GROMACS .gro file of C-alpha atoms in nm:
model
  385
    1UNK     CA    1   0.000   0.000   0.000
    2UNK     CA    2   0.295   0.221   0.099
    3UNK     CA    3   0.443   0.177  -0.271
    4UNK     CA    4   0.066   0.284  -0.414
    5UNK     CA    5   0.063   0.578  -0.233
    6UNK     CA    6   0.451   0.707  -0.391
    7UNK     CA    7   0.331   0.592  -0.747
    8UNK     CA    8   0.050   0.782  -0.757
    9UNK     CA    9   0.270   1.093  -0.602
   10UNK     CA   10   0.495   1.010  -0.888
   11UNK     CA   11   0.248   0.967  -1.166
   12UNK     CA   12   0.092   1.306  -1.071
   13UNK     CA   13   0.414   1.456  -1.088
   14UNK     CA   14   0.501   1.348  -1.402
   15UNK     CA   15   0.169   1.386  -1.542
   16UNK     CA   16   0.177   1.787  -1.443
   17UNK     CA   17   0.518   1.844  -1.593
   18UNK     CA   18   0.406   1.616  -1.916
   19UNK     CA   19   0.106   1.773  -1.995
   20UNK     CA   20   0.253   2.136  -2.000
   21UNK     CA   21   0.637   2.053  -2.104
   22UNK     CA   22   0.432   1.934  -2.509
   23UNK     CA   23   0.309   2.315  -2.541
   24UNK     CA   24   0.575   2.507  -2.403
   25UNK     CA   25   0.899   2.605  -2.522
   26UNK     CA   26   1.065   2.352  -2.307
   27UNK     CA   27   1.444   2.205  -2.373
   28UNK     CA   28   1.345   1.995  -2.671
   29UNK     CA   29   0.920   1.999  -2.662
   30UNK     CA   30   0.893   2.227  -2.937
   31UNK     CA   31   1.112   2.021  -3.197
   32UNK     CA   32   0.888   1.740  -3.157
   33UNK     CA   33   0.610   1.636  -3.352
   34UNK     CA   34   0.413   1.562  -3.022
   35UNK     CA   35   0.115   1.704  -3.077
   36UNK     CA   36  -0.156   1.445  -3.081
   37UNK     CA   37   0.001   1.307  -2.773
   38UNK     CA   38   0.000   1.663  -2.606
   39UNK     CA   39  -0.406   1.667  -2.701
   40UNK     CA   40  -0.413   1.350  -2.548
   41UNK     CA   41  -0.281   1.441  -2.208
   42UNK     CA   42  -0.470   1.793  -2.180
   43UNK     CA   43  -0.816   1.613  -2.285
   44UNK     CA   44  -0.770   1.312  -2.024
   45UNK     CA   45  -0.600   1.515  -1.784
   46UNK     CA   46  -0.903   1.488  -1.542
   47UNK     CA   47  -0.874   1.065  -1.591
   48UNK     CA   48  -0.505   1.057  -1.507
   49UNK     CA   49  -0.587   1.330  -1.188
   50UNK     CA   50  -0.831   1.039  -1.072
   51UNK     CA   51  -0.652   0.752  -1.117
   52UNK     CA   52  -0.280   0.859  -0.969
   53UNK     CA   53  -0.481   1.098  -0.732
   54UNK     CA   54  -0.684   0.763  -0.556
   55UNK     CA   55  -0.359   0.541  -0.570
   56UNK     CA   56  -0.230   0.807  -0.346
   57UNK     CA   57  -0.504   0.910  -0.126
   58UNK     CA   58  -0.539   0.484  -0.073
   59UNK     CA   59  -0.202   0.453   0.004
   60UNK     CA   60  -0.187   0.759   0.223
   61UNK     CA   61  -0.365   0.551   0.496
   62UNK     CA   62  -0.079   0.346   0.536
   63UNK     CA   63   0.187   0.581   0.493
   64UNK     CA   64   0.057   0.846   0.736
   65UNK     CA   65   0.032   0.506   1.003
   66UNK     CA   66   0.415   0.436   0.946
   67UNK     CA   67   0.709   0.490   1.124
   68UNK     CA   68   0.770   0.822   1.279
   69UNK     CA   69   0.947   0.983   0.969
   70UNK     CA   70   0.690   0.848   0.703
   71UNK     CA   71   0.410   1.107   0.776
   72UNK     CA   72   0.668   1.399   0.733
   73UNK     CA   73   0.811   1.270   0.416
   74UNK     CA   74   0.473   1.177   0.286
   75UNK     CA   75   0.343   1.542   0.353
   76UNK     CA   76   0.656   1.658   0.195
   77UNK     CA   77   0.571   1.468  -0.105
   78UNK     CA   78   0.190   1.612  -0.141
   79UNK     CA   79   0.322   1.948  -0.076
   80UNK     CA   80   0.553   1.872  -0.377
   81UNK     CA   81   0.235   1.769  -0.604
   82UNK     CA   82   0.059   2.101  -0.493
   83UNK     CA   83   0.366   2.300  -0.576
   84UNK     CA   84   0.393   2.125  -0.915
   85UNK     CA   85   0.050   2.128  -1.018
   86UNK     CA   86  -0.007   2.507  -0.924
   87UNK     CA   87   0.292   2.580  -1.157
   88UNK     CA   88   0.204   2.372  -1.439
   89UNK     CA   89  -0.177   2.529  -1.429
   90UNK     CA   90  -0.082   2.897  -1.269
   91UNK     CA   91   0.199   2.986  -1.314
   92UNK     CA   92   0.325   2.819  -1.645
   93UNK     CA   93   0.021   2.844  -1.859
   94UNK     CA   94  -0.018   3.052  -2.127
   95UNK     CA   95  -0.326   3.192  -2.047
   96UNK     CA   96  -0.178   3.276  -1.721
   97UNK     CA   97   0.067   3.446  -1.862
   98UNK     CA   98  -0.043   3.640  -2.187
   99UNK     CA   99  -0.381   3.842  -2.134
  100UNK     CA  100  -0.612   3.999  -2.413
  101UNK     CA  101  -0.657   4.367  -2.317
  102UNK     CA  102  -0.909   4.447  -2.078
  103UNK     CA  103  -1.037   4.764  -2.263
  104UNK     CA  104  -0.967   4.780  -2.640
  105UNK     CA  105  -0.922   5.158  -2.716
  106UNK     CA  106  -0.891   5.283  -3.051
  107UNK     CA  107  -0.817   5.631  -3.169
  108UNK     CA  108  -0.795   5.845  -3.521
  109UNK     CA  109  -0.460   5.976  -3.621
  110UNK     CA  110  -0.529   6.329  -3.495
  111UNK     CA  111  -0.578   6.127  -3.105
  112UNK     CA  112  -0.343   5.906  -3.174
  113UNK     CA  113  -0.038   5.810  -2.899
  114UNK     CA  114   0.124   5.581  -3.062
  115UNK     CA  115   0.517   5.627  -3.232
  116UNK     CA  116   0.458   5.675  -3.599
  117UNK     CA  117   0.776   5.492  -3.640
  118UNK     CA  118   0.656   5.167  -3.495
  119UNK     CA  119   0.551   4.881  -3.652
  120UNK     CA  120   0.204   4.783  -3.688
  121UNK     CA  121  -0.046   4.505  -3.848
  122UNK     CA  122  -0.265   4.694  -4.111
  123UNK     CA  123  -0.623   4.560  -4.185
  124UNK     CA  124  -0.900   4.690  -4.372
  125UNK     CA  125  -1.218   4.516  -4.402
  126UNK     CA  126  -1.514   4.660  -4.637
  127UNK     CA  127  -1.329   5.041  -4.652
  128UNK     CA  128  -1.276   5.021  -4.318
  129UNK     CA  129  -0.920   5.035  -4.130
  130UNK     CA  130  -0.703   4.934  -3.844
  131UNK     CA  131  -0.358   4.933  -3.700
  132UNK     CA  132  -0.260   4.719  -3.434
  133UNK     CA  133   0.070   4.793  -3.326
  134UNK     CA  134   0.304   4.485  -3.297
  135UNK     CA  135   0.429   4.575  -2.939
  136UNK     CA  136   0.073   4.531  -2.804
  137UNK     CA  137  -0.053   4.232  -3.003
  138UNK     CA  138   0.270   4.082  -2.981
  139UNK     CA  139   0.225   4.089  -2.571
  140UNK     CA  140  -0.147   3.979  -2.594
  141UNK     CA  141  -0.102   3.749  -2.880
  142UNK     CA  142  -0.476   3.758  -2.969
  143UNK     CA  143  -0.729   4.059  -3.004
  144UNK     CA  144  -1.056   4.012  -3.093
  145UNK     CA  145  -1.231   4.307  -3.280
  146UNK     CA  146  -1.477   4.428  -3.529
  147UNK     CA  147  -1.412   4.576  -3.879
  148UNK     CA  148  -1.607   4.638  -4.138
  149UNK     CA  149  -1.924   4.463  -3.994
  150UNK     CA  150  -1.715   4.124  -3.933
  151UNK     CA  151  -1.559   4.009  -3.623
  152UNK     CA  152  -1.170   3.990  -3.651
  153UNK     CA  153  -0.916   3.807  -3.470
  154UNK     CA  154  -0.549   3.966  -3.467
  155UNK     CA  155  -0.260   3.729  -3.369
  156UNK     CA  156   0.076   3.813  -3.369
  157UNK     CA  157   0.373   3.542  -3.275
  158UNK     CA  158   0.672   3.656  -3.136
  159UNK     CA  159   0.827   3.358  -3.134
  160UNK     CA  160   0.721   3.301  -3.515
  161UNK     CA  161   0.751   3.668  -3.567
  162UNK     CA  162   0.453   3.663  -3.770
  163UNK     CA  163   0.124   3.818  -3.719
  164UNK     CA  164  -0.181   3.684  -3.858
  165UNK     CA  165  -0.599   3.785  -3.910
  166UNK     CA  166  -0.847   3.559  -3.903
  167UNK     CA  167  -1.258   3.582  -3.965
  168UNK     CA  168  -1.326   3.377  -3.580
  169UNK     CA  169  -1.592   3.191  -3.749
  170UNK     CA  170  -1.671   2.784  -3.708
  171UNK     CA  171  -1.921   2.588  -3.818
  172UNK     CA  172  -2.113   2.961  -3.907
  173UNK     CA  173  -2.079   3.088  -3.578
  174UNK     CA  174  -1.833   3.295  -3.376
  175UNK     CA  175  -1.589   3.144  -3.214
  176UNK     CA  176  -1.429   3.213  -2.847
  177UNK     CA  177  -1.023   3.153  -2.841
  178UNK     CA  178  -0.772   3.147  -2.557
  179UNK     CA  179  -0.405   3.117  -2.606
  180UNK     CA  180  -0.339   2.754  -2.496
  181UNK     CA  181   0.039   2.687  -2.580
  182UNK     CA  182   0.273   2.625  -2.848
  183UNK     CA  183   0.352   2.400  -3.122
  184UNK     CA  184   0.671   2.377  -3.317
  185UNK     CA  185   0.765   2.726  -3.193
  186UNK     CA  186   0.407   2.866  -3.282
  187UNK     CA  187   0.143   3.018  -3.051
  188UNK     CA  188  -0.180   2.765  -3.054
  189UNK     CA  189  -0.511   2.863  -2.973
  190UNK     CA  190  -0.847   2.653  -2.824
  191UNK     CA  191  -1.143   2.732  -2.935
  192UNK     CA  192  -1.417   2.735  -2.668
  193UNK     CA  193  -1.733   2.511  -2.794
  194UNK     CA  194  -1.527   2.179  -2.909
  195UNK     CA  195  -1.157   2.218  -2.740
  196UNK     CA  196  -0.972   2.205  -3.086
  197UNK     CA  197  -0.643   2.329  -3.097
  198UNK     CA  198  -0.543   2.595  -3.357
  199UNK     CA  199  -0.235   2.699  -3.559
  200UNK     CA  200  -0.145   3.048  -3.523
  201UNK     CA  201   0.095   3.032  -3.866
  202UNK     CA  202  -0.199   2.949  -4.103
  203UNK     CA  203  -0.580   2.921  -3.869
  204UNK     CA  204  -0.555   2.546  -3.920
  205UNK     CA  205  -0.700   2.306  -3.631
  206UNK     CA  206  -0.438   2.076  -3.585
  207UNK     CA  207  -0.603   1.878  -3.320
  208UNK     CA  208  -0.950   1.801  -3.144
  209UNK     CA  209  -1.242   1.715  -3.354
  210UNK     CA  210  -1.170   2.025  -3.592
  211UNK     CA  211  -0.875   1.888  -3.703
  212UNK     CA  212  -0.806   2.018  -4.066
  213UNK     CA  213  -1.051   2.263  -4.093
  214UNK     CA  214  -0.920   2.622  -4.158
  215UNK     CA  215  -1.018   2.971  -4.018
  216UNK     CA  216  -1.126   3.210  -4.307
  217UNK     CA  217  -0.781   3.450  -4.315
  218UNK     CA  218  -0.803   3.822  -4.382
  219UNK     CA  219  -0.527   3.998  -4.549
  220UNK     CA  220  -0.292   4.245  -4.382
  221UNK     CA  221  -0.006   4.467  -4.428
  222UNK     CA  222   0.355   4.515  -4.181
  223UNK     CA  223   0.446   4.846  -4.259
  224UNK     CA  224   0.509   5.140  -4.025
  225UNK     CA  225   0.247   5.398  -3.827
  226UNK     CA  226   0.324   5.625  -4.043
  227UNK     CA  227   0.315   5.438  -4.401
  228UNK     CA  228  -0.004   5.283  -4.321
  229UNK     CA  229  -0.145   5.613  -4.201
  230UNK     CA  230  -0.026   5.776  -4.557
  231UNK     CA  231  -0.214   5.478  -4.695
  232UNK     CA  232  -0.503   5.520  -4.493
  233UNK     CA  233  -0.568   5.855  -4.349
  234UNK     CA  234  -0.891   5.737  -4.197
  235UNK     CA  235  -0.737   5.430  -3.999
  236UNK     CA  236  -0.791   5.394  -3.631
  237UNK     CA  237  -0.521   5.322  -3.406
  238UNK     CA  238  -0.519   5.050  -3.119
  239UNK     CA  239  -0.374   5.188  -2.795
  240UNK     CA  240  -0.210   5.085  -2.511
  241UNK     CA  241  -0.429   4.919  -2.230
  242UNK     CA  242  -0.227   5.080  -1.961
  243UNK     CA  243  -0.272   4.765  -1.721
  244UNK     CA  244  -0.023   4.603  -1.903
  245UNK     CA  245   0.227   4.895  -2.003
  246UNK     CA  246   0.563   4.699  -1.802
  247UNK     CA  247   0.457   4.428  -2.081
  248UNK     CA  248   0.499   4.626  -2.381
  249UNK     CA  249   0.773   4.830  -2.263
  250UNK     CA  250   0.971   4.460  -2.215
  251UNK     CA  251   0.855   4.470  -2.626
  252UNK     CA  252   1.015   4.818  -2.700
  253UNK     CA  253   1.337   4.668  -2.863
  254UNK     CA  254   1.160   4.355  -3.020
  255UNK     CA  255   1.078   4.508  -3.352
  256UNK     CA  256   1.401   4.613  -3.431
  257UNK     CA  257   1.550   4.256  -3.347
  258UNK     CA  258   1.739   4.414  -3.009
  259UNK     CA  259   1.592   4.163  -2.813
  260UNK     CA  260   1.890   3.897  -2.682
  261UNK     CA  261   1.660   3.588  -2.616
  262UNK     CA  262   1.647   3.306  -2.741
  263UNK     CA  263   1.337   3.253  -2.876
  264UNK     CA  264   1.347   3.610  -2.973
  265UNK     CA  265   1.645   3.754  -3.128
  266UNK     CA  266   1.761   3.801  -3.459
  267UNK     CA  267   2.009   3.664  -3.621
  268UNK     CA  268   2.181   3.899  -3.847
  269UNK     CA  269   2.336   3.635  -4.090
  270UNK     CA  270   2.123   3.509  -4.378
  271UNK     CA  271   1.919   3.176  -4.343
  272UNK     CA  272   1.988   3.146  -4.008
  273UNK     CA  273   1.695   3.014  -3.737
  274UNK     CA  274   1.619   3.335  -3.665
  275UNK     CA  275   1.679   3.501  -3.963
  276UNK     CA  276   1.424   3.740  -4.095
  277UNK     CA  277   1.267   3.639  -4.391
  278UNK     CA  278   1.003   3.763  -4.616
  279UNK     CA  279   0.765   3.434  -4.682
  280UNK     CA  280   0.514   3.493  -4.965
  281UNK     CA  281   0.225   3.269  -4.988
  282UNK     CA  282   0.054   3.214  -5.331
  283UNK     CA  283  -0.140   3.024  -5.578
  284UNK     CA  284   0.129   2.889  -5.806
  285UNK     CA  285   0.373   2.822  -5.493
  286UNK     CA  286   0.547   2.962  -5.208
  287UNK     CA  287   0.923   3.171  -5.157
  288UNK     CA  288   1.080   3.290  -4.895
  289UNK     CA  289   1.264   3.649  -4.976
  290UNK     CA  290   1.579   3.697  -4.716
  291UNK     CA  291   1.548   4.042  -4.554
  292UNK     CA  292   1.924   4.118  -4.626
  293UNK     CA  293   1.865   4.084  -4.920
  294UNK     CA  294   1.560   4.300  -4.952
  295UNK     CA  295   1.699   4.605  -4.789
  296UNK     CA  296   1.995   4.600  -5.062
  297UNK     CA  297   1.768   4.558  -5.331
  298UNK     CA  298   1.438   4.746  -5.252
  299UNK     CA  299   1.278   4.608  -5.521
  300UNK     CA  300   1.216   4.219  -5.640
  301UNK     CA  301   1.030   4.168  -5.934
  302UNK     CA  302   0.999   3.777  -5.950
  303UNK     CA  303   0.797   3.457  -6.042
  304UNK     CA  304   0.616   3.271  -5.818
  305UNK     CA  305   0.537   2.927  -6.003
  306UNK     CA  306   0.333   3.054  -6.323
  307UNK     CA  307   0.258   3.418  -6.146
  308UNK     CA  308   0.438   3.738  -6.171
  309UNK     CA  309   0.478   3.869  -5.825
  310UNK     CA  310   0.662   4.179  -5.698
  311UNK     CA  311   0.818   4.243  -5.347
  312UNK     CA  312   0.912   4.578  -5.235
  313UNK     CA  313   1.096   4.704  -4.931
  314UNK     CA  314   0.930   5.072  -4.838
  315UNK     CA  315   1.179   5.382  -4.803
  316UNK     CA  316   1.189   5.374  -4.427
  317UNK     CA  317   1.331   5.003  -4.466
  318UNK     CA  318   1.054   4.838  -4.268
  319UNK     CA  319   0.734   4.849  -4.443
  320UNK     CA  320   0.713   4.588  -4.698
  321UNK     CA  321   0.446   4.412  -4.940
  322UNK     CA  322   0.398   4.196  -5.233
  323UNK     CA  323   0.196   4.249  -5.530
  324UNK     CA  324   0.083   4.029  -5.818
  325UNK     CA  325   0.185   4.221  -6.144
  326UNK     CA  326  -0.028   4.267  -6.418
  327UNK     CA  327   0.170   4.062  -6.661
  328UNK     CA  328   0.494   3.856  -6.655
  329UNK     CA  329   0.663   4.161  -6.882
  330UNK     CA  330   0.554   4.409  -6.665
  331UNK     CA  331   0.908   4.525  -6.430
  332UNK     CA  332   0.828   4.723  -6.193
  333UNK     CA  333   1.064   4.999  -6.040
  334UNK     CA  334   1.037   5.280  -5.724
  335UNK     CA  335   1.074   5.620  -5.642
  336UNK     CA  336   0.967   5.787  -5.297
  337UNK     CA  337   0.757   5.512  -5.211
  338UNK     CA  338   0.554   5.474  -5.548
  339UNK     CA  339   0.602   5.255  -5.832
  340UNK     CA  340   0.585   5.251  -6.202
  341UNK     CA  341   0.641   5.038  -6.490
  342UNK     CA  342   0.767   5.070  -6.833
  343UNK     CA  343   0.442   5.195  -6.993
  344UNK     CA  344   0.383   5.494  -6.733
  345UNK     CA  345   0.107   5.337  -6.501
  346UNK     CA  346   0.196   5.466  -6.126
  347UNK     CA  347   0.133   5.320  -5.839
  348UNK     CA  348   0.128   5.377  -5.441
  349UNK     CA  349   0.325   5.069  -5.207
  350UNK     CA  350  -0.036   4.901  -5.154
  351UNK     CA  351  -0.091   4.856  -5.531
  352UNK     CA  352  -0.323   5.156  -5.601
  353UNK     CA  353  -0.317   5.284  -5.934
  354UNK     CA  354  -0.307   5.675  -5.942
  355UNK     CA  355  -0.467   5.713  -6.218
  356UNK     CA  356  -0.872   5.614  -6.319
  357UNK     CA  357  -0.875   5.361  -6.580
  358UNK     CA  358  -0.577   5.188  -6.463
  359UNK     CA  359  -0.653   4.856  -6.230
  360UNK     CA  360  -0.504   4.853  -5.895
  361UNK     CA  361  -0.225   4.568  -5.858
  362UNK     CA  362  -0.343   4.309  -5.639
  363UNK     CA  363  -0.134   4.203  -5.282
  364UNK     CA  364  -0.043   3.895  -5.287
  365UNK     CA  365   0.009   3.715  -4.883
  366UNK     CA  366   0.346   3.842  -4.745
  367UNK     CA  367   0.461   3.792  -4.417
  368UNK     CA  368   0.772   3.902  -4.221
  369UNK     CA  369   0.863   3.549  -4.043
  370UNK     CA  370   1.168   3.388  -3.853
  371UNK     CA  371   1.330   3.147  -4.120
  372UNK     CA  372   1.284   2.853  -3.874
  373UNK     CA  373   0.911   2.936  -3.879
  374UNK     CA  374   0.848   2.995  -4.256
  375UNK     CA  375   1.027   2.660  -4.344
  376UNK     CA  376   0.851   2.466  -4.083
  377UNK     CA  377   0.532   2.552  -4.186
  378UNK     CA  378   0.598   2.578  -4.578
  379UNK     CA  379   0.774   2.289  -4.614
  380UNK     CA  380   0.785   2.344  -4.992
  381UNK     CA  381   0.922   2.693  -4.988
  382UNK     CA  382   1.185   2.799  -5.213
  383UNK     CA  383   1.455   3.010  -5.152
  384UNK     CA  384   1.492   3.324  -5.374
  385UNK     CA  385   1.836   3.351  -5.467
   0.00000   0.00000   0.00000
C-alpha cells in the first residue's frame, strides 16, 4: 500500500510536468512532432488526476500510520504535487501568462499616442481600417475586434515573428479563443465550444475534432504607423491598455530585433533560425525572400510558379508588401515610395493605381517570419536567390 501511495505521487508529478512541457517552449518539446500526444494528455488530464490521485489518497492511509518519519516525508511529497501542479496550471500556462486587453481603445490619427515609427499590423475590411501595433498584439497574442461589420481576430507570434488575421468563425458561428500553448515554436489557440487546438501560422485546427478545418484568413499589411497612415488617413489606431504597459515596454526593442533571447532575437546572418525572412504565400507556390537581401535591393520583381509577383521594401526600410503584377513583362521599379512600370502606369506601395482607368495591382500574402518558422510551416518553400 505504501508503494501505491509514492506511485501515484509520482504519476501526478510526471503527469503535471508532461502535460505542459508538449506546449511550451521547453528544452526539446517544441522540436517534436508531439502534438496528438500533447491533445491526449490535456483532454484526459481529469482521468489521469483520478486515477494517480486515488492510488495516493489509498495509500496515504498506510503511509501516514508508518514509522515516525513516514508522515513527514509523505506530507513533503503532497506538498511537492501542490507545488507542481499550481505551476504547471498557474503559473506556467499561457493563459496565465499572456492576457487579451481588458479595454480595447482605438483612436484616429489626430488622437493618436502611438510612435509613428513603430511597426504595426494593417487591416482593412469593407473600406474600413485598423492598426494594431506589434508591441501590443505581440504581448497579448490575440485581439478580438470588429471591422467592417465582421468580427476579426489579430494574432501576432513573437516567437514566429509573424502576425496573422483571421474571420473567428466555425461551423457559421463565432468562435471564443484562448491562447493555450505552443507548437513547433508557434502560438496555438483553443477554441471554446469543441476544445480544438489551432495553428497560429496558417488558422488550421491541428487537433481536437476540428482537425483540418481552416479559419477564413483576412489579409494584412507590416508596414510602419506612419506608411499605413499615408495609406489610410482614416485608420484607427489600437492603444495601449495601460494595465499592461511593463509588458509592452519589455517589447520596445523587439521590432528592431534588439531583443537577446532566445526565442526572440535576430540573427543577423542570412538563413539562419532566426533570420528574418520575407515568406510569400501564393497560388502557383510559395518563396521565402531573405530580408538582407531585400533592404539592398528594394525592389524584387519575381515569379512565383506561373505568377508574376513583386516584393518591395518601403523607403523607411521596414514596411514591406507583395503584389501580383499585371503581366509577366511588366518590371516594376520605385521612387519615394511609389512605383511605375515601363508603360507609365503609377502606383502607391499598396498597389493603387493613381490614375482612373488603370486597375489597382493586387497584394499577394506576405509575411515578415523567422526562417525557422516559414520553413517549418511551408515545407515546400523555395529560396529566392
Amino acid at each position: 500500500m505504501k508503494k501505491l501511495f509514492y506511485i501515484g505521487i509520482i504519476g501526478l508529478i510526471l503527469f503535471e510536468i508532461a502535460n505542459v512541457y508538449f506546449i511550451m517552449p521547453m528544452p526539446g518539446s517544441q522540436r517534436m512532432n508531439s502534438i496528438d500526444a500533447a491533445y491526449f494528455l490535456h483532454t484526459w488530464r481529469w482521468a489521469f488526476r483520478a486515477v494517480f490521485g486515488a492510488m495516493a489518497l489509498v495509500g496515504a492511509f498506510v503511509v501516514f500510520r508508518g514509522k515516525k518519519w513516514e508522515p513527514y516525508v509523505a506530507g513533503i511529497c503532497i506538498l511537492a504535487v501542490a507545488a507542481v501542479t499550481y505551476a504547471a496550471n498557474f503559473t506556467m500556462a499561457a493563459d496565465s501568462m499572456f492576457y487579451q486587453p481588458s479595454v480595447l481603445t482605438l483612436k484616429n490619427r489626430m488622437d493618436n499616442k502611438v510612435a509613428k515609427e513603430r511597426l504595426v499590423i494593417g487591416v482593412e475590411v469593407n473600406g474600413q481600417a485598423r492598426a494594431y501595433p506589434i508591441q501590443y498584439i505581440g504581448y497579448h497574442h490575440q485581439v478580438q475586434d470588429t471591422l467592417g461589420g465582421k468580427p476579426i481576430i489579430v494574432t501576432y507570434c513573437t516567437v514566429c515573428r509573424t502576425g496573422r488575421v483571421f474571420e473567428p468563425i466555425v461551423g457559421g458561428q463565432k468562435e471564443a479563443f484562448r491562447l493555450v500553448g505552443m507548437d513547433h515554436f508557434n502560438a496555438m489557440f483553443e477554441d471554446k465550444t469543441t476544445g480544438s487546438w489551432w495553428r497560429q501560422a496558417n488558422g488550421e485546427a491541428i487537433a481536437g475534432e476540428l482537425k483540418g478545418k481552416f479559419l477564413p484568413e483576412i489579409p494584412v499589411m507590416q508596414v510602419t504607423l506612419a506608411k499605413w497612415m499615408d495609406l489610410h488617413p482614416t485608420t484607427l489606431v489600437m492603444q495601449p491598455d495601460a494595465k499592461f504597459q511593463e509588458k509592452y515596454d519589455s517589447l520596445s526593442k523587439y521590432e528592431t530585433g534588439k531583443r537577446t533571447g532566445e526565442l526572440t532575437k535576430r540573427d543577423t546572418a542570412s538563413w539562419s533560425d532566426k533570420s528574418w525572412v520575407v515568406g510569400v504565400e501564393v497560388n502557383g507556390g510559395v518563396k521565402a525572400y531573405d530580408w538582407n537581401q531585400l533592404q539592398k535591393e528594394k525592389i524584387i520583381n519575381d515569379m512565383i510558379g506561373y505568377l508574376p509577383v513583386t516584393v518591395v521594401l518601403a523607403s523607411d526600410k521596414q514596411s514591406f508588401v507583395a503584389l501580383y503584377r499585371a503581366t509577366p513583362g511588366q518590371k516594376l521599379s520605385m521612387k519615394n515610395d511609389s512605383l511605375y512600370d515601363e508603360g507609365g502606369c503609377a502606383y502607391d506601395l499598396a498597389g493603387k493605381s493613381h490614375r482612373k482607368g488603370i486597375p489597382d495591382l493586387e497584394r499577394a500574402n506576405a509575411y515578415q517570419e523567422y526562417w525557422h518558422s516559414w520553413k517549418t510551416f511551408h515545407p515546400n518553400t523555395k529560396r529566392y536567390k
